[in-house]
DNA sequence: ACAGGACGTCAGGAAAAGCCTTACAAATCG
DNA sequence: CGATTTGTAAGGCTTTTCCTGACGTCCTGT
């Protein structure tokens, strides 16, 4: 909206906030870069080659903000946020998600993200989110925020039915990927851990949820994902 | 790449192919519209307000091609693509997907789409896909294509091959029981046949539906049962 | 009428996935 | 500080799935 008039000489360029975009979807990332670059006080750079390249880029030229994607097939993205947060604790991270969901939002925030929004939000909101997070504020969509707060507000009551309350992080990863139709082996690859480890999680999930067969586990996981997607659609 | 040079007079504008974009993700759809609009012989229009609005737009101003998204909503429930195909059988539809997956591709094609590609493909591929589909060709990514080729033999006309149309009685029994959460062994008992026989059916189902893993089979079966239940409830 | 194909049924052996047990370091909790 | 949870994983055994055949029964078309 208003910009200009802050740097009278060439130094304005150096005051631009640098934003690094890490997103596997070209259409989305290109548009986002455009939107950012046409703001006079922001400048965007895209990393298209994956997470390692992103790390490299951050090391060589630290950005003020990283905007990254969190999509269904790659829950490992949460690990990315966490990794970022561990290596550069002060780095601001905004998560764009193709998988809008309060549980994911909460987990992204726990992992160190400073904002979370759905790709279904209008461009203007995306830009608003970028600015807010740059200003040091936390950014969440309203509905998501409410849901997250509601979840945080509920102490360890007695509503034990929801898998996400009783499962550990990694177990939830596995559960969700199982429900999305991935095999144990694929999950292992996606999470970058051994297949044997995934088997351990499956066993623990089954124990925690009181399931007897692998089949029941799969069925429950799939229904859970279904339900989540339905909620997402209706709201 | 090359455009221009085809319309020497003002009539070029009227020859522009009209493309309607239906996608809930603003970033992606805006970028796509840009890419299309900067081609001299193509013009894009965005529908942001949902499927009904899209139907309306198609009715009032028929496009040459509809590019739409396939996200979570369409994994179950009857698809937008199918509805489009029923109402305008000749309408070209290209599906952009956030979930690169052969099963989804398969379903999209069966529902009447003429192309399917992942949002992870580079912008240039997206544009290439648009052009190919406009030219009457079928467009698939290579990996997806290989997986789907098996059944491309089925003409695009009025296939409508839901599982119940292509599976034999016993195969459908097994499919449904699988989707209801029964194991191979349980199904065998339930149908009073040998477990080995059930295995045979599973194999045949997988072949007929072009599934590669037992996991995919299970996921499809479960989704199918879900969908059936939903339809029963809502209708 | 008879050949070809889809259907229903099953088996043997190889390959893969899953289950049970054990392990251990780090984090967290009480 | 000790106990529990979490994240990671291996070894060995059991079950399931996959691949390859097989065989009789219906239809269907020419």
Coordinates of C-alpha atoms (C1' of nucleotides) in Angstrom, one line a residue:
Chain A
X1 CA 0.0 0.0 0.0
X2 CA 2.3 2.8 1.1
X3 CA 5.9 2.4 0.6
X4 CA 8.6 4.5 -1.1
X5 CA 9.7 7.5 0.8
X6 CA 11.8 5.7 3.3
X7 CA 15.1 5.4 1.5
X8 CA 16.1 8.5 -0.4
X9 CA 19.3 6.9 -1.7
X10 CA 20.4 3.5 -2.8
X11 CA 20.2 2.2 0.7
X12 CA 16.5 1.5 0.4
X13 CA 17.4 -1.6 -1.4
X14 CA 19.4 -2.8 1.4
X15 CA 16.6 -2.2 3.9
X16 CA 14.3 -4.4 2.0
X17 CA 13.2 -7.3 4.1
X18 CA 14.4 -10.5 2.5
X19 CA 12.0 -13.4 2.2
X20 CA 12.9 -16.9 1.2
X21 CA 10.2 -19.0 -0.4
X22 CA 10.4 -22.8 -0.2
X23 CA 7.5 -24.5 -1.9
X24 CA 7.4 -27.4 -4.3
X25 CA 4.5 -25.9 -6.3
X26 CA 5.7 -23.6 -9.0
X27 CA 2.5 -21.8 -9.6
X28 CA 2.0 -20.9 -6.0
X29 CA 5.6 -19.9 -5.3
X30 CA 5.9 -17.8 -8.4
X31 CA 2.8 -15.9 -7.6
X32 CA 3.9 -15.4 -4.0
X33 CA 7.3 -14.1 -5.1
X34 CA 5.6 -11.7 -7.5
X35 CA 3.3 -10.4 -4.8
X36 CA 6.2 -9.9 -2.5
X37 CA 8.5 -8.4 -5.0
X38 CA 6.1 -5.7 -6.1
X39 CA 6.1 -4.4 -2.5
X40 CA 8.8 -1.8 -2.3
X41 CA 10.1 -2.8 1.0
X42 CA 10.1 -6.6 0.5
X43 CA 12.1 -8.8 -1.7
X44 CA 11.6 -12.5 -2.3
X45 CA 13.8 -15.3 -3.4
X46 CA 12.7 -18.7 -4.4
X47 CA 14.3 -22.0 -3.6
X48 CA 12.9 -24.7 -5.8
X49 CA 15.4 -27.5 -5.3
X50 CA 14.3 -28.8 -1.9
X51 CA 15.1 -28.4 1.7
X52 CA 18.8 -28.9 1.6
X53 CA 19.1 -26.2 -0.9
X54 CA 17.0 -24.0 1.3
X55 CA 19.3 -24.6 4.2
X56 CA 22.2 -23.7 2.1
X57 CA 20.6 -20.5 0.9
X58 CA 19.8 -19.5 4.4
X59 CA 23.3 -20.0 5.5
X60 CA 24.9 -18.0 2.7
X61 CA 22.3 -15.2 2.7
X62 CA 20.1 -15.1 5.8
X63 CA 16.6 -14.0 5.1
X64 CA 14.3 -12.1 7.4
X65 CA 11.5 -14.6 6.9
X66 CA 11.1 -18.0 5.4
X67 CA 7.7 -18.9 3.9
X68 CA 7.4 -22.6 3.4
X69 CA 4.8 -25.1 2.4
X70 CA 3.3 -27.9 4.4
X71 CA 1.4 -30.4 2.2
X72 CA -0.1 -33.7 2.8
X73 CA 2.3 -35.9 1.2
X74 CA 5.2 -34.5 3.0
X75 CA 4.5 -34.2 6.6
X76 CA 8.2 -34.2 6.8
X77 CA 7.7 -30.5 6.2
X78 CA 7.1 -30.1 9.9
X79 CA 10.5 -31.5 10.4
X80 CA 11.8 -28.8 8.1
X81 CA 10.3 -26.1 10.3
X82 CA 11.8 -27.7 13.3
X83 CA 15.1 -28.0 11.7
X84 CA 15.0 -24.4 10.7
X85 CA 14.1 -23.4 14.2
X86 CA 16.9 -25.4 15.7
X87 CA 19.6 -24.1 13.5
X88 CA 18.5 -20.5 13.4
X89 CA 16.3 -20.0 16.5
X90 CA 15.6 -16.3 15.7
X91 CA 14.5 -17.0 12.1
X92 CA 10.9 -16.2 11.3
X93 CA 9.0 -18.9 9.6
X94 CA 5.5 -18.7 8.1
X95 CA 3.9 -21.9 7.0
X96 CA 1.6 -22.0 4.0
X97 CA -0.5 -25.1 4.0
X98 CA -2.4 -27.0 1.4
X99 CA -3.8 -29.0 4.2
X100 CA -5.6 -26.5 6.4
X101 CA -6.2 -28.0 9.8
X102 CA -5.9 -26.9 13.3
X103 CA -3.9 -29.9 14.4
X104 CA -1.3 -29.2 11.7
X105 CA -1.3 -25.6 12.6
X106 CA -0.7 -26.3 16.2
X107 CA 2.1 -28.6 15.4
X108 CA 3.7 -26.2 13.0
X109 CA 3.6 -23.6 15.8
X110 CA 5.1 -25.9 18.3
X111 CA 7.9 -26.7 15.8
X112 CA 8.8 -23.0 15.8
X113 CA 6.7 -21.4 13.1
X114 CA 5.4 -17.9 13.7
X115 CA 2.4 -18.1 11.4
X116 CA 0.3 -20.6 9.7
X117 CA -2.2 -20.1 6.9
X118 CA -4.1 -22.0 4.3
X119 CA -3.3 -21.7 0.6
X120 CA -7.0 -21.1 0.2
X121 CA -6.7 -17.7 1.7
X122 CA -6.7 -14.7 -0.7
X123 CA -3.5 -13.3 -1.9
X124 CA -4.0 -10.2 0.2
X125 CA -4.2 -12.3 3.4
X126 CA -1.0 -14.0 2.4
X127 CA 0.8 -10.7 2.1
X128 CA -0.8 -9.6 5.3
X129 CA 0.5 -12.7 7.1
X130 CA 4.0 -12.1 5.7
X131 CA 3.9 -8.5 7.1
X132 CA 2.6 -9.5 10.4
X133 CA 5.1 -12.2 11.0
X134 CA 7.8 -9.8 9.9
X135 CA 6.6 -7.4 12.5
X136 CA 7.1 -10.1 15.1
X137 CA 3.5 -11.0 15.5
X138 CA 2.0 -14.4 15.4
X139 CA -0.3 -15.0 12.5
X140 CA -3.2 -17.4 12.3
X141 CA -6.5 -17.5 10.5
X142 CA -9.4 -16.8 12.7
X143 CA -11.0 -20.1 12.5
X144 CA -7.8 -21.9 12.9
X145 CA -6.8 -19.7 15.8
X146 CA -10.1 -20.5 17.6
X147 CA -9.6 -24.2 17.1
X148 CA -6.1 -24.1 18.2
X149 CA -7.0 -22.2 21.3
X150 CA -9.9 -24.4 22.0
X151 CA -7.5 -27.4 21.9
X152 CA -5.0 -25.7 24.1
X153 CA -7.6 -24.7 26.5
X154 CA -8.9 -28.2 27.0
X155 CA -6.6 -29.6 29.7
X156 CA -6.1 -33.3 29.8
X157 CA -9.7 -33.8 30.3
X158 CA -11.3 -37.1 29.7
X159 CA -12.0 -36.8 26.0
X160 CA -9.6 -39.5 25.0
X161 CA -11.2 -40.4 21.7
X162 CA -9.2 -38.1 19.5
X163 CA -6.0 -39.8 18.4
X164 CA -4.1 -36.5 18.3
X165 CA -4.4 -36.2 22.1
X166 CA -3.0 -39.5 23.0
X167 CA -0.4 -40.0 20.4
X168 CA 3.2 -38.7 20.4
X169 CA 4.3 -36.4 17.5
X170 CA 5.9 -39.1 15.5
X171 CA 3.1 -41.5 16.1
X172 CA 0.7 -39.0 14.8
X173 CA 2.9 -38.5 11.7
X174 CA 2.7 -42.2 11.1
X175 CA -1.0 -42.4 11.8
X176 CA -1.8 -39.6 9.4
X177 CA 0.4 -40.9 6.6
X178 CA -1.1 -44.3 7.1
X179 CA -4.5 -42.8 6.7
X180 CA -3.4 -41.0 3.6
X181 CA -2.7 -44.3 2.1
X182 CA 1.1 -44.7 2.4
X183 CA 2.8 -47.9 3.2
X184 CA 5.1 -48.4 6.1
X185 CA 8.1 -48.2 3.7
X186 CA 6.8 -45.0 2.1
X187 CA 6.3 -43.5 5.5
X188 CA 9.8 -44.4 6.5
X189 CA 11.1 -42.6 3.4
X190 CA 8.9 -39.6 3.9
X191 CA 9.9 -39.2 7.5
X192 CA 13.5 -40.1 6.8
X193 CA 13.6 -42.9 9.4
X194 CA 14.0 -46.6 9.2
X195 CA 11.1 -48.9 8.3
X196 CA 11.7 -50.7 11.5
X197 CA 11.1 -47.6 13.4
X198 CA 7.8 -47.0 11.7
X199 CA 6.8 -50.5 12.7
X200 CA 7.5 -49.6 16.3
X201 CA 5.3 -46.6 16.0
X202 CA 2.5 -48.6 14.5
X203 CA 2.8 -51.0 17.4
X204 CA 2.6 -48.2 19.9
X205 CA -0.3 -46.6 18.2
X206 CA -2.1 -49.9 18.2
X207 CA -1.4 -50.3 21.8
X208 CA -2.5 -46.8 22.7
X209 CA -5.7 -46.9 20.8
X210 CA -6.4 -50.4 21.7
X211 CA -6.4 -51.8 18.2
X212 CA -5.8 -55.5 17.6
X213 CA -5.0 -55.8 13.9
X214 CA -3.1 -53.8 11.4
X215 CA -6.3 -53.7 9.5
X216 CA -8.2 -51.9 12.2
X217 CA -5.4 -49.5 12.5
X218 CA -5.5 -48.7 8.8
X219 CA -9.3 -48.4 8.8
X220 CA -9.2 -46.0 11.8
X221 CA -6.4 -44.0 10.3
X222 CA -8.2 -43.7 7.0
X223 CA -11.5 -42.7 8.6
X224 CA -9.7 -40.1 10.7
X225 CA -8.2 -38.5 7.7
X226 CA -11.5 -38.6 5.9
X227 CA -13.2 -36.9 8.8
X228 CA -10.6 -34.3 8.9
X229 CA -10.9 -33.6 5.2
X230 CA -14.7 -33.3 5.6
X231 CA -14.4 -30.8 8.4
X232 CA -12.1 -28.9 6.3
X233 CA -14.5 -28.7 3.4
X234 CA -17.6 -27.8 5.4
X235 CA -16.0 -24.9 7.3
Chain B
X1 CA 7.6 -19.6 -26.6
X2 CA 6.3 -18.5 -30.0
X3 CA 3.1 -16.8 -30.4
X4 CA 2.0 -13.7 -32.2
X5 CA 2.2 -14.0 -35.9
X6 CA -1.0 -15.9 -36.3
X7 CA -3.6 -13.2 -36.2
X8 CA -2.5 -10.3 -38.5
X9 CA -5.7 -8.3 -37.8
X10 CA -7.9 -7.6 -34.8
X11 CA -9.6 -10.9 -35.2
X12 CA -6.9 -12.7 -33.4
X13 CA -8.5 -11.6 -30.2
X14 CA -11.7 -13.4 -31.0
X15 CA -9.9 -16.5 -31.8
X16 CA -8.3 -16.7 -28.5
X17 CA -9.2 -19.9 -26.7
X18 CA -11.1 -19.3 -23.5
X19 CA -9.9 -21.1 -20.4
X20 CA -11.8 -21.1 -17.2
X21 CA -9.8 -21.7 -14.0
X22 CA -11.5 -23.2 -11.0
X23 CA -9.2 -23.5 -8.1
X24 CA -9.6 -22.7 -4.4
X25 CA -6.0 -21.6 -4.0
X26 CA -5.6 -17.9 -5.0
X27 CA -1.8 -18.0 -5.4
X28 CA -1.9 -20.9 -7.8
X29 CA -4.9 -19.7 -9.8
X30 CA -3.7 -16.2 -10.2
X31 CA -0.3 -17.3 -11.4
X32 CA -1.9 -19.7 -13.8
X33 CA -4.2 -17.0 -15.2
X34 CA -1.2 -14.8 -15.7
X35 CA 0.7 -17.5 -17.6
X36 CA -2.3 -18.1 -19.8
X37 CA -3.1 -14.5 -20.4
X38 CA 0.3 -13.6 -21.6
X39 CA 0.0 -16.1 -24.4
X40 CA -1.4 -14.3 -27.4
X41 CA -3.8 -17.0 -28.3
X42 CA -5.2 -17.9 -25.0
X43 CA -7.3 -16.0 -22.4
X44 CA -8.1 -17.1 -18.9
X45 CA -10.9 -16.3 -16.6
X46 CA -11.0 -17.2 -12.9
X47 CA -13.9 -18.5 -10.9
X48 CA -13.2 -18.2 -7.2
X49 CA -16.5 -18.7 -5.6
X50 CA -16.9 -22.4 -5.9
X51 CA -18.3 -25.1 -8.1
X52 CA -21.8 -23.7 -8.5
X53 CA -20.4 -20.4 -9.7
X54 CA -18.3 -22.3 -12.1
X55 CA -21.3 -24.1 -13.5
X56 CA -23.0 -20.8 -13.9
X57 CA -20.0 -19.3 -15.7
X58 CA -19.8 -22.2 -18.1
X59 CA -23.4 -21.9 -18.9
X60 CA -23.3 -18.2 -19.7
X61 CA -20.0 -18.2 -21.4
X62 CA -18.8 -21.6 -22.5
X63 CA -15.0 -21.9 -22.3
X64 CA -12.9 -24.1 -24.5
X65 CA -11.2 -25.6 -21.5
X66 CA -11.7 -25.8 -17.8
X67 CA -8.7 -26.2 -15.6
X68 CA -9.6 -27.3 -12.1
X69 CA -8.1 -28.4 -9.0
X70 CA -8.4 -31.8 -7.4
X71 CA -7.9 -31.5 -3.7
X72 CA -9.0 -33.3 -0.7
X73 CA -12.7 -32.7 -1.4
X74 CA -12.7 -34.8 -4.4
X75 CA -11.0 -37.8 -3.0
X76 CA -14.4 -38.8 -1.9
X77 CA -17.8 -37.7 -2.9
X78 CA -18.7 -37.3 -6.5
X79 CA -16.4 -35.1 -8.3
X80 CA -16.8 -31.8 -9.9
X81 CA -15.2 -33.2 -13.0
X82 CA -17.8 -35.8 -13.3
X83 CA -20.6 -33.3 -13.0
X84 CA -19.0 -31.2 -15.6
X85 CA -18.7 -34.1 -17.9
X86 CA -22.3 -35.1 -17.4
X87 CA -23.6 -31.6 -18.2
X88 CA -21.2 -30.7 -21.0
X89 CA -19.9 -34.0 -22.5
X90 CA -17.7 -32.2 -25.0
X91 CA -16.1 -29.8 -22.6
X92 CA -12.4 -30.2 -22.2
X93 CA -11.2 -30.5 -18.6
X94 CA -7.7 -30.5 -17.3
X95 CA -7.1 -31.4 -13.7
X96 CA -4.4 -29.9 -11.6
X97 CA -3.7 -31.8 -8.5
X98 CA -2.1 -31.2 -5.2
X99 CA -1.9 -34.9 -4.7
X100 CA 0.2 -36.5 -7.4
X101 CA -1.2 -40.0 -7.4
X102 CA -2.1 -42.4 -10.1
X103 CA -5.3 -43.5 -8.5
X104 CA -6.5 -39.9 -8.5
X105 CA -5.4 -39.5 -12.0
X106 CA -7.2 -42.6 -13.0
X107 CA -10.4 -41.4 -11.4
X108 CA -10.1 -38.0 -12.9
X109 CA -9.8 -39.5 -16.4
X110 CA -12.6 -41.8 -15.9
X111 CA -14.7 -39.0 -14.7
X112 CA -14.1 -37.3 -18.0
X113 CA -11.0 -35.2 -17.6
X114 CA -8.6 -35.0 -20.6
X115 CA -5.5 -34.3 -18.7
X116 CA -4.1 -34.6 -15.2
X117 CA -1.0 -33.1 -13.7
X118 CA 0.6 -32.3 -10.4
X119 CA 1.0 -28.9 -9.1
X120 CA 4.6 -29.7 -8.5
X121 CA 5.2 -29.6 -12.2
X122 CA 7.0 -26.5 -13.5
X123 CA 4.9 -23.7 -14.9
X124 CA 6.0 -24.5 -18.4
X125 CA 4.6 -28.0 -18.1
X126 CA 1.3 -26.6 -17.0
X127 CA 1.1 -24.4 -20.0
X128 CA 2.1 -27.3 -22.2
X129 CA -0.6 -29.4 -20.7
X130 CA -3.1 -26.7 -21.4
X131 CA -2.1 -26.5 -25.0
X132 CA -2.1 -30.2 -25.5
X133 CA -5.5 -30.7 -24.1
X134 CA -6.8 -27.8 -26.1
X135 CA -5.4 -29.6 -29.2
X136 CA -7.5 -32.6 -28.3
X137 CA -4.8 -34.7 -26.9
X138 CA -4.7 -36.5 -23.6
X139 CA -2.1 -35.1 -21.2
X140 CA -0.5 -37.1 -18.4
X141 CA 2.9 -36.9 -16.7
X142 CA 5.1 -39.7 -17.7
X143 CA 5.2 -41.6 -14.4
X144 CA 1.5 -41.3 -14.0
X145 CA 0.9 -42.2 -17.6
X146 CA 2.7 -45.5 -17.3
X147 CA 0.6 -46.5 -14.4
X148 CA -2.6 -45.5 -16.0
X149 CA -1.9 -46.8 -19.5
X150 CA -3.2 -50.2 -18.7
X151 CA -6.8 -49.0 -18.9
X152 CA -6.5 -46.2 -21.4
X153 CA -7.8 -48.8 -23.8
X154 CA -11.2 -47.9 -22.4
X155 CA -12.6 -45.2 -24.7
X156 CA -13.1 -41.8 -23.1
X157 CA -16.6 -41.6 -24.4
X158 CA -19.0 -42.7 -21.7
X159 CA -16.8 -45.1 -19.7
X160 CA -18.2 -44.3 -16.3
X161 CA -16.4 -47.3 -15.0
X162 CA -17.0 -47.2 -11.3
X163 CA -15.7 -50.3 -9.5
X164 CA -19.1 -51.9 -9.6
X165 CA -19.2 -51.7 -13.4
X166 CA -15.9 -53.4 -14.1
X167 CA -15.7 -56.0 -11.3
X168 CA -17.3 -59.4 -11.3
X169 CA -19.7 -60.4 -8.6
X170 CA -17.2 -62.1 -6.4
X171 CA -14.6 -59.5 -6.9
X172 CA -17.1 -56.8 -5.9
X173 CA -17.9 -58.8 -2.8
X174 CA -14.3 -58.9 -1.8
X175 CA -13.8 -55.3 -2.7
X176 CA -16.7 -54.2 -0.5
X177 CA -15.7 -56.4 2.4
X178 CA -12.1 -55.1 2.2
X179 CA -13.5 -51.6 2.3
X180 CA -15.5 -52.5 5.4
X181 CA -12.3 -53.4 7.2
X182 CA -12.2 -57.2 6.9
X183 CA -9.0 -59.0 6.3
X184 CA -8.4 -61.5 3.6
X185 CA -8.9 -64.4 6.0
X186 CA -12.1 -62.9 7.4
X187 CA -13.5 -62.4 3.9
X188 CA -12.7 -66.0 3.1
X189 CA -14.7 -67.2 6.1
X190 CA -17.5 -64.8 5.4
X191 CA -17.9 -65.9 1.8
X192 CA -17.2 -69.6 2.6
X193 CA -14.3 -69.9 0.2
X194 CA -10.6 -70.5 0.6
X195 CA -8.3 -67.7 1.5
X196 CA -6.3 -68.4 -1.6
X197 CA -9.3 -67.7 -3.6
X198 CA -9.8 -64.4 -2.0
X199 CA -6.2 -63.6 -2.8
X200 CA -6.9 -64.3 -6.5
X201 CA -9.8 -61.9 -6.4
X202 CA -7.7 -59.2 -4.8
X203 CA -5.1 -59.7 -7.5
X204 CA -7.7 -59.5 -10.3
X205 CA -9.3 -56.4 -8.7
X206 CA -5.9 -54.7 -8.5
X207 CA -5.2 -55.6 -12.2
X208 CA -8.6 -54.3 -13.3
X209 CA -8.4 -51.1 -11.4
X210 CA -4.7 -50.6 -12.1
X211 CA -3.6 -50.6 -8.5
X212 CA -0.1 -51.5 -7.6
X213 CA 0.0 -52.2 -3.9
X214 CA -2.3 -53.8 -1.5
X215 CA -2.3 -50.5 0.3
X216 CA -3.8 -48.6 -2.6
X217 CA -6.4 -51.3 -3.0
X218 CA -7.4 -51.0 0.6
X219 CA -7.5 -47.2 0.4
X220 CA -9.7 -47.2 -2.6
X221 CA -12.0 -49.8 -1.2
X222 CA -12.4 -47.9 2.0
X223 CA -13.0 -44.6 0.2
X224 CA -15.5 -46.3 -2.0
X225 CA -17.4 -47.7 1.0
X226 CA -17.3 -44.3 2.6
X227 CA -18.7 -42.7 -0.5
X228 CA -21.5 -45.2 -0.7
X229 CA -22.5 -44.6 2.8
X230 CA -22.5 -40.9 2.3
X231 CA -24.6 -41.1 -0.7
X232 CA -27.1 -43.3 1.1
X233 CA -27.3 -40.8 3.9
X234 CA -27.6 -37.7 1.8
X235 CA -30.0 -38.9 -0.8
Chain C
dA1 C1' -21.2 -76.1 -32.3
dC2 C1' -17.2 -74.9 -30.8
dA3 C1' -13.4 -71.5 -29.8
dG4 C1' -12.4 -67.8 -26.8
dG5 C1' -13.0 -65.4 -22.9
dA6 C1' -14.6 -64.1 -18.5
dC7 C1' -15.8 -66.2 -14.0
dG8 C1' -15.3 -68.9 -9.7
dT9 C1' -12.3 -71.8 -7.4
dC10 C1' -7.8 -73.2 -5.5
dA11 C1' -2.4 -74.4 -4.6
dG12 C1' 2.8 -73.9 -4.1
dG13 C1' 6.6 -71.3 -3.4
dA14 C1' 9.0 -66.8 -3.1
dA15 C1' 8.9 -62.2 -1.4
dA16 C1' 7.3 -58.8 1.6
dA17 C1' 5.1 -57.0 5.4
dG18 C1' 3.8 -57.3 10.0
dC19 C1' 4.4 -58.8 15.1
dC20 C1' 7.0 -59.6 19.4
dT21 C1' 10.9 -58.7 21.9
dT22 C1' 14.7 -56.1 23.2
dA23 C1' 17.6 -51.9 23.4
dC24 C1' 19.3 -47.4 24.4
dA25 C1' 19.8 -42.4 24.6
dA26 C1' 17.4 -38.1 25.2
dA27 C1' 13.7 -35.6 26.9
dT28 C1' 10.3 -34.9 30.3
dC29 C1' 7.8 -35.5 34.4
dG30 C1' 7.0 -36.0 39.1
Chain D
dC1 C1' 17.0 -37.8 40.9
dG2 C1' 14.4 -41.9 39.4
dA3 C1' 10.5 -43.1 36.4
dT4 C1' 8.1 -42.6 32.1
dT5 C1' 7.7 -41.1 27.5
dT6 C1' 9.6 -40.4 23.1
dG7 C1' 12.4 -41.3 19.1
dT8 C1' 15.2 -44.5 17.0
dA9 C1' 16.2 -49.2 15.6
dA10 C1' 17.6 -54.6 15.1
dG11 C1' 16.8 -59.7 15.2
dG12 C1' 13.9 -63.4 14.5
dC13 C1' 9.5 -65.5 13.7
dT14 C1' 4.7 -65.4 11.7
dT15 C1' 1.4 -64.0 8.5
dT16 C1' 0.1 -61.9 4.3
dT17 C1' 0.8 -60.8 -0.2
dC18 C1' 2.6 -61.7 -4.8
dC19 C1' 3.6 -64.5 -8.9
dT20 C1' 2.5 -68.3 -11.5
dG21 C1' -0.3 -71.9 -12.8
dA22 C1' -4.4 -74.8 -13.0
dC23 C1' -9.1 -76.5 -14.1
dG24 C1' -14.1 -76.7 -14.9
dT25 C1' -18.2 -73.7 -16.0
dC26 C1' -20.7 -70.6 -18.2
dC27 C1' -21.8 -67.3 -22.0
dT28 C1' -21.0 -65.2 -26.7
dG29 C1' -20.2 -64.8 -31.2
dT30 C1' -19.6 -66.7 -36.0

